[in-house]
PDB file of C-alpha atoms in Angstrom:
ATOM      1  CA  MET A   1      27.462  78.978  10.996  1.00  0.00           C
ATOM      2  CA  LEU A   2      28.905  80.618   7.916  1.00  0.00           C
ATOM      3  CA  GLU A   3      26.376  81.053   5.126  1.00  0.00           C
ATOM      4  CA  VAL A   4      27.059  81.269   1.382  1.00  0.00           C
ATOM      5  CA  GLY A   5      28.199  84.770   0.405  1.00  0.00           C
ATOM      6  CA  ARG A   6      29.724  85.695   3.787  1.00  0.00           C
ATOM      7  CA  LEU A   7      32.966  87.689   3.420  1.00  0.00           C
ATOM      8  CA  CYS A   8      35.686  86.403   5.760  1.00  0.00           C
ATOM      9  CA  ILE A   9      39.329  87.055   6.559  1.00  0.00           C
ATOM     10  CA  LYS A  10      41.585  83.988   6.516  1.00  0.00           C
ATOM     11  CA  ILE A  11      43.468  83.907   9.845  1.00  0.00           C
ATOM     12  CA  ALA A  12      45.604  80.779   9.454  1.00  0.00           C
ATOM     13  CA  GLY A  13      47.765  79.117   6.859  1.00  0.00           C
ATOM     14  CA  ARG A  14      49.516  80.326   3.748  1.00  0.00           C
ATOM     15  CA  ASP A  15      46.681  82.706   2.780  1.00  0.00           C
ATOM     16  CA  ALA A  16      46.407  84.323   6.235  1.00  0.00           C
ATOM     17  CA  GLY A  17      45.249  87.942   6.074  1.00  0.00           C
ATOM     18  CA  GLN A  18      43.540  87.536   2.692  1.00  0.00           C
ATOM     19  CA  LYS A  19      39.842  88.086   2.020  1.00  0.00           C
ATOM     20  CA  ALA A  20      37.693  85.109   1.055  1.00  0.00           C
ATOM     21  CA  VAL A  21      34.017  84.497   0.354  1.00  0.00           C
ATOM     22  CA  VAL A  22      32.139  81.362   1.399  1.00  0.00           C
ATOM     23  CA  VAL A  23      31.012  79.689  -1.838  1.00  0.00           C
ATOM     24  CA  GLU A  24      29.580  76.426  -0.503  1.00  0.00           C
ATOM     25  CA  HIS A  25      28.837  74.769   2.849  1.00  0.00           C
ATOM     26  CA  ILE A  26      30.468  71.296   2.942  1.00  0.00           C
ATOM     27  CA  ASP A  27      29.716  70.074   6.489  1.00  0.00           C
ATOM     28  CA  ASP A  28      29.697  71.327  10.101  1.00  0.00           C
ATOM     29  CA  ASN A  29      33.452  72.027  10.094  1.00  0.00           C
ATOM     30  CA  TYR A  30      34.349  72.913   6.492  1.00  0.00           C
ATOM     31  CA  VAL A  31      33.322  75.392   3.793  1.00  0.00           C
ATOM     32  CA  LEU A  32      34.522  76.031   0.234  1.00  0.00           C
ATOM     33  CA  ILE A  33      36.100  79.489  -0.095  1.00  0.00           C
ATOM     34  CA  ASP A  34      37.240  81.643  -3.008  1.00  0.00           C
ATOM     35  CA  GLY A  35      38.412  85.218  -3.528  1.00  0.00           C
ATOM     36  CA  GLN A  36      41.898  86.617  -2.950  1.00  0.00           C
ATOM     37  CA  THR A  37      42.773  83.160  -1.618  1.00  0.00           C
ATOM     38  CA  ARG A  38      42.975  79.924  -3.543  1.00  0.00           C
ATOM     39  CA  ARG A  39      39.622  78.201  -4.133  1.00  0.00           C
ATOM     40  CA  ARG A  40      39.663  75.358  -1.628  1.00  0.00           C
ATOM     41  CA  LYS A  41      38.081  73.606   1.300  1.00  0.00           C
ATOM     42  CA  CYS A  42      38.761  75.450   4.553  1.00  0.00           C
ATOM     43  CA  SER A  43      38.063  74.808   8.223  1.00  0.00           C
ATOM     44  CA  ILE A  44      35.673  77.353   9.731  1.00  0.00           C
ATOM     45  CA  THR A  45      38.110  77.797  12.639  1.00  0.00           C
ATOM     46  CA  HIS A  46      40.588  79.368  10.172  1.00  0.00           C
ATOM     47  CA  LEU A  47      38.118  82.091   9.142  1.00  0.00           C
ATOM     48  CA  GLU A  48      37.121  85.363  10.805  1.00  0.00           C
ATOM     49  CA  PRO A  49      33.659  86.336   9.483  1.00  0.00           C
ATOM     50  CA  THR A  50      32.828  89.973   8.722  1.00  0.00           C
ATOM     51  CA  SER A  51      29.405  91.620   8.702  1.00  0.00           C
ATOM     52  CA  ILE A  52      29.366  91.787   4.872  1.00  0.00           C
ATOM     53  CA  ILE A  53      27.272  89.270   2.917  1.00  0.00           C
ATOM     54  CA  LEU A  54      27.522  89.149  -0.881  1.00  0.00           C
ATOM     55  CA  ASN A  55      24.617  88.065  -3.065  1.00  0.00           C
ATOM     56  CA  LEU A  56      26.049  84.798  -4.442  1.00  0.00           C
ATOM     57  CA  LYS A  57      24.515  81.483  -5.370  1.00  0.00           C
ATOM     58  CA  LYS A  58      25.866  78.217  -3.972  1.00  0.00           C
ATOM     59  CA  GLY A  59      28.871  77.036  -6.030  1.00  0.00           C
ATOM     60  CA  ALA A  60      29.543  80.443  -7.658  1.00  0.00           C
ATOM     61  CA  THR A  61      32.523  80.576 -10.028  1.00  0.00           C
ATOM     62  CA  HIS A  62      35.753  82.481  -9.371  1.00  0.00           C
ATOM     63  CA  LYS A  63      34.657  85.091 -11.927  1.00  0.00           C
ATOM     64  CA  ASP A  64      31.370  85.656 -10.022  1.00  0.00           C
ATOM     65  CA  VAL A  65      33.228  86.115  -6.746  1.00  0.00           C
TER      66      VAL A  65
END
């Protein structure tokens, strides 16, 4: 499970290879991401989690990320 603040690399789609941070957990299959990518809902299968966790609150703004 990807928790809020987890830094990930997007591995599929138009933003593949870009860094993203999990901003909000939507359900078992989707999370809201933001960062170098567009802020949007993303399937967890399209993300490669890293060991880095940022100190963010749920629903953090783009400026906070």
